[in-house]
PDB file of C-alpha atoms in Angstrom:
ATOM      1  CA  MET A   1     -33.536  71.009  43.502  1.00  0.00           C
ATOM      2  CA  TYR A   2     -30.987  69.110  45.511  1.00  0.00           C
ATOM      3  CA  ALA A   3     -30.954  65.498  44.463  1.00  0.00           C
ATOM      4  CA  LEU A   4     -32.733  62.863  46.513  1.00  0.00           C
ATOM      5  CA  TRP A   5     -29.408  61.170  47.158  1.00  0.00           C
ATOM      6  CA  GLY A   6     -27.954  64.438  48.441  1.00  0.00           C
ATOM      7  CA  LYS A   7     -30.970  64.950  50.729  1.00  0.00           C
ATOM      8  CA  ALA A   8     -30.648  61.374  52.006  1.00  0.00           C
ATOM      9  CA  ALA A   9     -26.908  61.759  52.615  1.00  0.00           C
ATOM     10  CA  LEU A  10     -27.455  65.027  54.482  1.00  0.00           C
ATOM     11  CA  ASP A  11     -30.286  63.463  56.500  1.00  0.00           C
ATOM     12  CA  ARG A  12     -28.187  60.532  57.600  1.00  0.00           C
ATOM     13  CA  GLY A  13     -25.119  62.662  58.353  1.00  0.00           C
ATOM     14  CA  VAL A  14     -27.093  65.098  60.524  1.00  0.00           C
ATOM     15  CA  ALA A  15     -28.928  62.213  62.267  1.00  0.00           C
ATOM     16  CA  ALA A  16     -25.647  60.447  63.082  1.00  0.00           C
ATOM     17  CA  LEU A  17     -24.150  63.700  64.415  1.00  0.00           C
ATOM     18  CA  VAL A  18     -27.228  64.435  66.550  1.00  0.00           C
ATOM     19  CA  LEU A  19     -27.248  60.867  67.918  1.00  0.00           C
ATOM     20  CA  VAL A  20     -23.601  61.172  68.998  1.00  0.00           C
ATOM     21  CA  LEU A  21     -23.760  64.722  70.346  1.00  0.00           C
ATOM     22  CA  ALA A  22     -27.086  64.323  72.079  1.00  0.00           C
ATOM     23  CA  ALA A  23     -26.300  60.931  73.680  1.00  0.00           C
ATOM     24  CA  PRO A  24     -26.232  62.414  77.172  1.00  0.00           C
ATOM     25  CA  VAL A  25     -29.635  64.089  76.554  1.00  0.00           C
ATOM     26  CA  PHE A  26     -31.016  60.746  75.353  1.00  0.00           C
ATOM     27  CA  ALA A  27     -29.739  59.065  78.519  1.00  0.00           C
ATOM     28  CA  LEU A  28     -31.306  61.730  80.774  1.00  0.00           C
ATOM     29  CA  LEU A  29     -34.615  61.621  78.925  1.00  0.00           C
ATOM     30  CA  ALA A  30     -34.656  57.786  79.083  1.00  0.00           C
ATOM     31  CA  LEU A  31     -34.091  57.966  82.855  1.00  0.00           C
ATOM     32  CA  ALA A  32     -36.780  60.635  83.218  1.00  0.00           C
ATOM     33  CA  VAL A  33     -39.297  58.515  81.279  1.00  0.00           C
ATOM     34  CA  LEU A  34     -38.384  55.481  83.381  1.00  0.00           C
ATOM     35  CA  LEU A  35     -38.889  57.356  86.643  1.00  0.00           C
ATOM     36  CA  ALA A  36     -42.054  59.165  85.556  1.00  0.00           C
ATOM     37  CA  LEU A  37     -43.837  56.437  83.585  1.00  0.00           C
ATOM     38  CA  GLY A  38     -41.954  53.193  84.036  1.00  0.00           C
ATOM     39  CA  ARG A  39     -41.263  50.744  81.222  1.00  0.00           C
ATOM     40  CA  PRO A  40     -41.230  50.654  78.329  1.00  0.00           C
ATOM     41  CA  ILE A  41     -39.201  53.788  77.730  1.00  0.00           C
ATOM     42  CA  LEU A  42     -39.789  53.947  74.035  1.00  0.00           C
ATOM     43  CA  PHE A  43     -43.077  54.077  72.146  1.00  0.00           C
ATOM     44  CA  ARG A  44     -43.159  52.226  68.868  1.00  0.00           C
ATOM     45  CA  GLN A  45     -45.901  52.456  66.275  1.00  0.00           C
ATOM     46  CA  ARG A  46     -46.320  51.375  62.652  1.00  0.00           C
ATOM     47  CA  ARG A  47     -46.451  54.446  60.421  1.00  0.00           C
ATOM     48  CA  ALA A  48     -46.790  54.972  56.688  1.00  0.00           C
ATOM     49  CA  GLY A  49     -43.536  55.852  55.000  1.00  0.00           C
ATOM     50  CA  ARG A  50     -42.717  56.733  51.394  1.00  0.00           C
ATOM     51  CA  HIS A  51     -45.257  55.177  49.010  1.00  0.00           C
ATOM     52  CA  GLY A  52     -47.195  53.993  52.101  1.00  0.00           C
ATOM     53  CA  ALA A  53     -44.500  51.407  53.051  1.00  0.00           C
ATOM     54  CA  PRO A  54     -44.868  50.727  56.749  1.00  0.00           C
ATOM     55  CA  PHE A  55     -42.034  51.324  59.188  1.00  0.00           C
ATOM     56  CA  THR A  56     -41.795  51.386  62.996  1.00  0.00           C
ATOM     57  CA  LEU A  57     -41.599  54.957  64.341  1.00  0.00           C
ATOM     58  CA  ILE A  58     -39.678  55.360  67.597  1.00  0.00           C
ATOM     59  CA  LYS A  59     -40.437  58.039  70.214  1.00  0.00           C
ATOM     60  CA  PHE A  60     -39.944  58.480  73.934  1.00  0.00           C
ATOM     61  CA  ARG A  61     -43.111  57.313  75.682  1.00  0.00           C
ATOM     62  CA  SER A  62     -45.212  60.211  77.035  1.00  0.00           C
ATOM     63  CA  MET A  63     -48.342  58.484  78.333  1.00  0.00           C
ATOM     64  CA  ARG A  64     -49.080  56.117  81.185  1.00  0.00           C
ATOM     65  CA  GLU A  65     -50.154  52.585  80.321  1.00  0.00           C
ATOM     66  CA  GLY A  66     -53.820  51.739  80.838  1.00  0.00           C
ATOM     67  CA  PRO A  67     -57.364  51.808  79.444  1.00  0.00           C
ATOM     68  CA  ALA A  68     -58.090  55.502  80.157  1.00  0.00           C
ATOM     69  CA  PRO A  69     -58.497  57.983  77.259  1.00  0.00           C
ATOM     70  CA  ASP A  70     -55.257  59.420  75.903  1.00  0.00           C
ATOM     71  CA  ALA A  71     -55.838  62.846  77.487  1.00  0.00           C
ATOM     72  CA  ALA A  72     -56.221  61.242  80.931  1.00  0.00           C
ATOM     73  CA  ARG A  73     -53.038  59.153  80.533  1.00  0.00           C
ATOM     74  CA  LEU A  74     -50.971  62.216  79.490  1.00  0.00           C
ATOM     75  CA  GLY A  75     -49.783  63.767  82.762  1.00  0.00           C
ATOM     76  CA  CYS A  76     -47.662  66.870  83.401  1.00  0.00           C
ATOM     77  CA  PHE A  77     -44.430  65.094  82.428  1.00  0.00           C
ATOM     78  CA  GLY A  78     -45.907  63.840  79.177  1.00  0.00           C
ATOM     79  CA  LEU A  79     -47.338  67.238  78.310  1.00  0.00           C
ATOM     80  CA  TRP A  80     -43.935  68.823  78.920  1.00  0.00           C
ATOM     81  CA  LEU A  81     -42.174  66.146  76.882  1.00  0.00           C
ATOM     82  CA  ARG A  82     -44.514  66.620  73.905  1.00  0.00           C
ATOM     83  CA  ALA A  83     -44.501  70.430  74.090  1.00  0.00           C
ATOM     84  CA  SER A  84     -40.709  70.457  74.071  1.00  0.00           C
ATOM     85  CA  GLY A  85     -40.580  68.038  71.121  1.00  0.00           C
ATOM     86  CA  LEU A  86     -37.961  65.969  72.962  1.00  0.00           C
ATOM     87  CA  ASP A  87     -40.193  62.903  72.696  1.00  0.00           C
ATOM     88  CA  GLU A  88     -39.384  62.970  68.979  1.00  0.00           C
ATOM     89  CA  LEU A  89     -35.601  62.703  69.346  1.00  0.00           C
ATOM     90  CA  PRO A  90     -35.424  58.904  68.918  1.00  0.00           C
ATOM     91  CA  GLN A  91     -36.758  59.436  65.413  1.00  0.00           C
ATOM     92  CA  MET A  92     -33.181  60.329  64.486  1.00  0.00           C
ATOM     93  CA  ILE A  93     -32.721  56.550  64.407  1.00  0.00           C
ATOM     94  CA  ASN A  94     -35.535  56.360  61.837  1.00  0.00           C
ATOM     95  CA  VAL A  95     -33.704  59.047  59.828  1.00  0.00           C
ATOM     96  CA  LEU A  96     -30.397  57.217  60.109  1.00  0.00           C
ATOM     97  CA  ARG A  97     -32.084  54.035  58.863  1.00  0.00           C
ATOM     98  CA  GLY A  98     -33.419  55.881  55.854  1.00  0.00           C
ATOM     99  CA  GLU A  99     -37.059  55.430  56.880  1.00  0.00           C
ATOM    100  CA  MET A 100     -37.573  59.138  57.427  1.00  0.00           C
ATOM    101  CA  SER A 101     -36.095  62.440  56.327  1.00  0.00           C
ATOM    102  CA  LEU A 102     -35.316  65.456  58.492  1.00  0.00           C
ATOM    103  CA  VAL A 103     -37.911  67.471  56.513  1.00  0.00           C
ATOM    104  CA  GLY A 104     -41.112  66.110  55.032  1.00  0.00           C
ATOM    105  CA  PRO A 105     -44.735  65.452  55.985  1.00  0.00           C
ATOM    106  CA  ARG A 106     -45.066  63.979  59.517  1.00  0.00           C
ATOM    107  CA  PRO A 107     -45.642  60.221  59.356  1.00  0.00           C
ATOM    108  CA  LEU A 108     -49.158  59.116  60.248  1.00  0.00           C
ATOM    109  CA  PRO A 109     -50.346  55.706  61.465  1.00  0.00           C
ATOM    110  CA  CYS A 110     -50.843  53.226  58.624  1.00  0.00           C
ATOM    111  CA  ASP A 111     -54.618  53.079  59.428  1.00  0.00           C
ATOM    112  CA  TYR A 112     -54.999  56.636  58.036  1.00  0.00           C
ATOM    113  CA  THR A 113     -53.638  55.795  54.563  1.00  0.00           C
ATOM    114  CA  PRO A 114     -56.925  54.412  53.119  1.00  0.00           C
ATOM    115  CA  LEU A 115     -58.759  57.506  54.372  1.00  0.00           C
ATOM    116  CA  PHE A 116     -56.714  59.986  52.304  1.00  0.00           C
ATOM    117  CA  SER A 117     -58.332  61.675  49.348  1.00  0.00           C
ATOM    118  CA  ALA A 118     -56.385  61.434  46.072  1.00  0.00           C
ATOM    119  CA  PRO A 119     -54.636  64.798  46.677  1.00  0.00           C
ATOM    120  CA  GLU A 120     -53.916  63.957  50.336  1.00  0.00           C
ATOM    121  CA  ALA A 121     -52.331  60.651  49.284  1.00  0.00           C
ATOM    122  CA  GLU A 122     -49.680  62.723  47.422  1.00  0.00           C
ATOM    123  CA  ARG A 123     -47.982  63.235  50.808  1.00  0.00           C
ATOM    124  CA  LEU A 124     -46.823  59.623  50.518  1.00  0.00           C
ATOM    125  CA  ARG A 125     -44.648  60.417  47.435  1.00  0.00           C
ATOM    126  CA  VAL A 126     -41.810  61.517  49.692  1.00  0.00           C
ATOM    127  CA  LYS A 127     -40.220  60.219  52.875  1.00  0.00           C
ATOM    128  CA  PRO A 128     -41.963  61.401  56.018  1.00  0.00           C
ATOM    129  CA  GLY A 129     -40.067  63.919  58.039  1.00  0.00           C
ATOM    130  CA  LEU A 130     -39.212  65.010  61.512  1.00  0.00           C
ATOM    131  CA  PHE A 131     -40.084  68.622  60.511  1.00  0.00           C
ATOM    132  CA  GLY A 132     -42.702  69.604  58.018  1.00  0.00           C
ATOM    133  CA  LEU A 133     -44.562  72.521  56.506  1.00  0.00           C
ATOM    134  CA  ALA A 134     -47.625  71.860  58.678  1.00  0.00           C
ATOM    135  CA  GLN A 135     -45.428  71.949  61.819  1.00  0.00           C
ATOM    136  CA  ALA A 136     -43.812  75.178  60.666  1.00  0.00           C
ATOM    137  CA  ARG A 137     -47.222  76.763  60.239  1.00  0.00           C
ATOM    138  CA  GLY A 138     -48.539  75.822  63.703  1.00  0.00           C
ATOM    139  CA  ARG A 139     -48.136  72.171  64.656  1.00  0.00           C
ATOM    140  CA  ASN A 140     -51.241  70.811  66.358  1.00  0.00           C
ATOM    141  CA  ALA A 141     -52.893  74.256  66.338  1.00  0.00           C
ATOM    142  CA  LEU A 142     -53.867  73.598  62.740  1.00  0.00           C
ATOM    143  CA  PRO A 143     -56.967  71.517  61.921  1.00  0.00           C
ATOM    144  CA  TRP A 144     -56.250  68.157  60.249  1.00  0.00           C
ATOM    145  CA  ALA A 145     -57.489  69.239  56.843  1.00  0.00           C
ATOM    146  CA  ARG A 146     -55.049  72.205  56.852  1.00  0.00           C
ATOM    147  CA  ARG A 147     -52.155  69.996  58.005  1.00  0.00           C
ATOM    148  CA  LEU A 148     -52.769  67.562  55.164  1.00  0.00           C
ATOM    149  CA  ALA A 149     -53.038  70.453  52.692  1.00  0.00           C
ATOM    150  CA  CYS A 150     -49.678  71.752  53.909  1.00  0.00           C
ATOM    151  CA  ASP A 151     -48.130  68.336  53.423  1.00  0.00           C
ATOM    152  CA  VAL A 152     -49.395  68.220  49.837  1.00  0.00           C
ATOM    153  CA  GLU A 153     -48.145  71.763  49.211  1.00  0.00           C
ATOM    154  CA  TYR A 154     -44.662  70.740  50.426  1.00  0.00           C
ATOM    155  CA  VAL A 155     -44.612  67.665  48.118  1.00  0.00           C
ATOM    156  CA  ARG A 156     -45.815  69.664  45.103  1.00  0.00           C
ATOM    157  CA  GLN A 157     -43.323  72.509  45.505  1.00  0.00           C
ATOM    158  CA  VAL A 158     -40.285  70.279  44.746  1.00  0.00           C
ATOM    159  CA  PRO A 159     -38.340  70.892  47.970  1.00  0.00           C
ATOM    160  CA  GLU A 160     -34.983  72.622  47.789  1.00  0.00           C
ATOM    161  CA  PHE A 161     -32.195  72.755  50.276  1.00  0.00           C
ATOM    162  CA  THR A 162     -32.913  76.302  51.368  1.00  0.00           C
ATOM    163  CA  THR A 163     -36.633  75.520  51.754  1.00  0.00           C
ATOM    164  CA  ASP A 164     -35.835  72.562  53.980  1.00  0.00           C
ATOM    165  CA  ILE A 165     -33.391  74.615  56.097  1.00  0.00           C
ATOM    166  CA  LYS A 166     -36.024  77.338  56.565  1.00  0.00           C
ATOM    167  CA  LEU A 167     -38.640  74.783  57.556  1.00  0.00           C
ATOM    168  CA  ALA A 168     -36.329  73.103  60.049  1.00  0.00           C
ATOM    169  CA  MET A 169     -35.465  76.515  61.597  1.00  0.00           C
ATOM    170  CA  ALA A 170     -39.133  77.554  61.774  1.00  0.00           C
ATOM    171  CA  CYS A 171     -40.105  74.283  63.443  1.00  0.00           C
ATOM    172  CA  THR A 172     -37.198  74.575  65.914  1.00  0.00           C
ATOM    173  CA  ALA A 173     -38.333  78.108  66.831  1.00  0.00           C
ATOM    174  CA  LEU A 174     -41.903  76.828  67.471  1.00  0.00           C
ATOM    175  CA  LEU A 175     -40.570  73.956  69.581  1.00  0.00           C
ATOM    176  CA  LEU A 176     -38.484  76.314  71.690  1.00  0.00           C
ATOM    177  CA  ARG A 177     -41.541  78.477  72.323  1.00  0.00           C
ATOM    178  CA  GLY A 178     -43.784  75.421  72.925  1.00  0.00           C
ATOM    179  CA  HIS A 179     -46.269  76.807  70.362  1.00  0.00           C
ATOM    180  CA  GLY A 180     -48.860  74.496  68.860  1.00  0.00           C
ATOM    181  CA  ALA A 181     -48.099  71.555  71.148  1.00  0.00           C
ATOM    182  CA  PRO A 182     -50.999  69.745  72.821  1.00  0.00           C
ATOM    183  CA  MET A 183     -54.241  71.555  72.283  1.00  0.00           C
ATOM    184  CA  PRO A 184     -56.917  71.930  75.042  1.00  0.00           C
ATOM    185  CA  GLY A 185     -59.023  68.820  75.283  1.00  0.00           C
ATOM    186  CA  HIS A 186     -56.679  66.741  73.129  1.00  0.00           C
ATOM    187  CA  ALA A 187     -53.792  64.442  73.958  1.00  0.00           C
ATOM    188  CA  THR A 188     -51.835  65.422  70.847  1.00  0.00           C
TER     189      THR A 188
END
């Protein structure tokens, strides 16, 4: 197993590199969100981090403001942004801050934490990640119970460097194909 400090150093190094190299992409996406949806450009939400500690997750906004249901506020631009995974790029800031890892269970809103069964709560033993086992196995195409089971499986297997690299590559391949993004009848 690669040590937690090694994983954290790798996470922060990769996040810093991506933030620098992808700065033009960030600027273009910010402009696209501004033109398509207006302000604010970024979506912020409290999510449960390691041991359930709350942090503010940052994403590009993909839905229009208003009282309508999520699916109605998610237009063509928002669907494309989510399917591409580009809405998640600002989370590199969360990784750089040490609130997230590149690989780990996806962070869920803090309101979900009390609803976890004892095994499901094990997902909180590690930092949440940008990529995870549930995403590699199908993203939103998986039912919630299966996603949570995948998160627990990842935590219990004592992640290794090669495992994390394989998961990141598998998730990237799914993103490039747009597989498992928004499901019919659902906003996410």
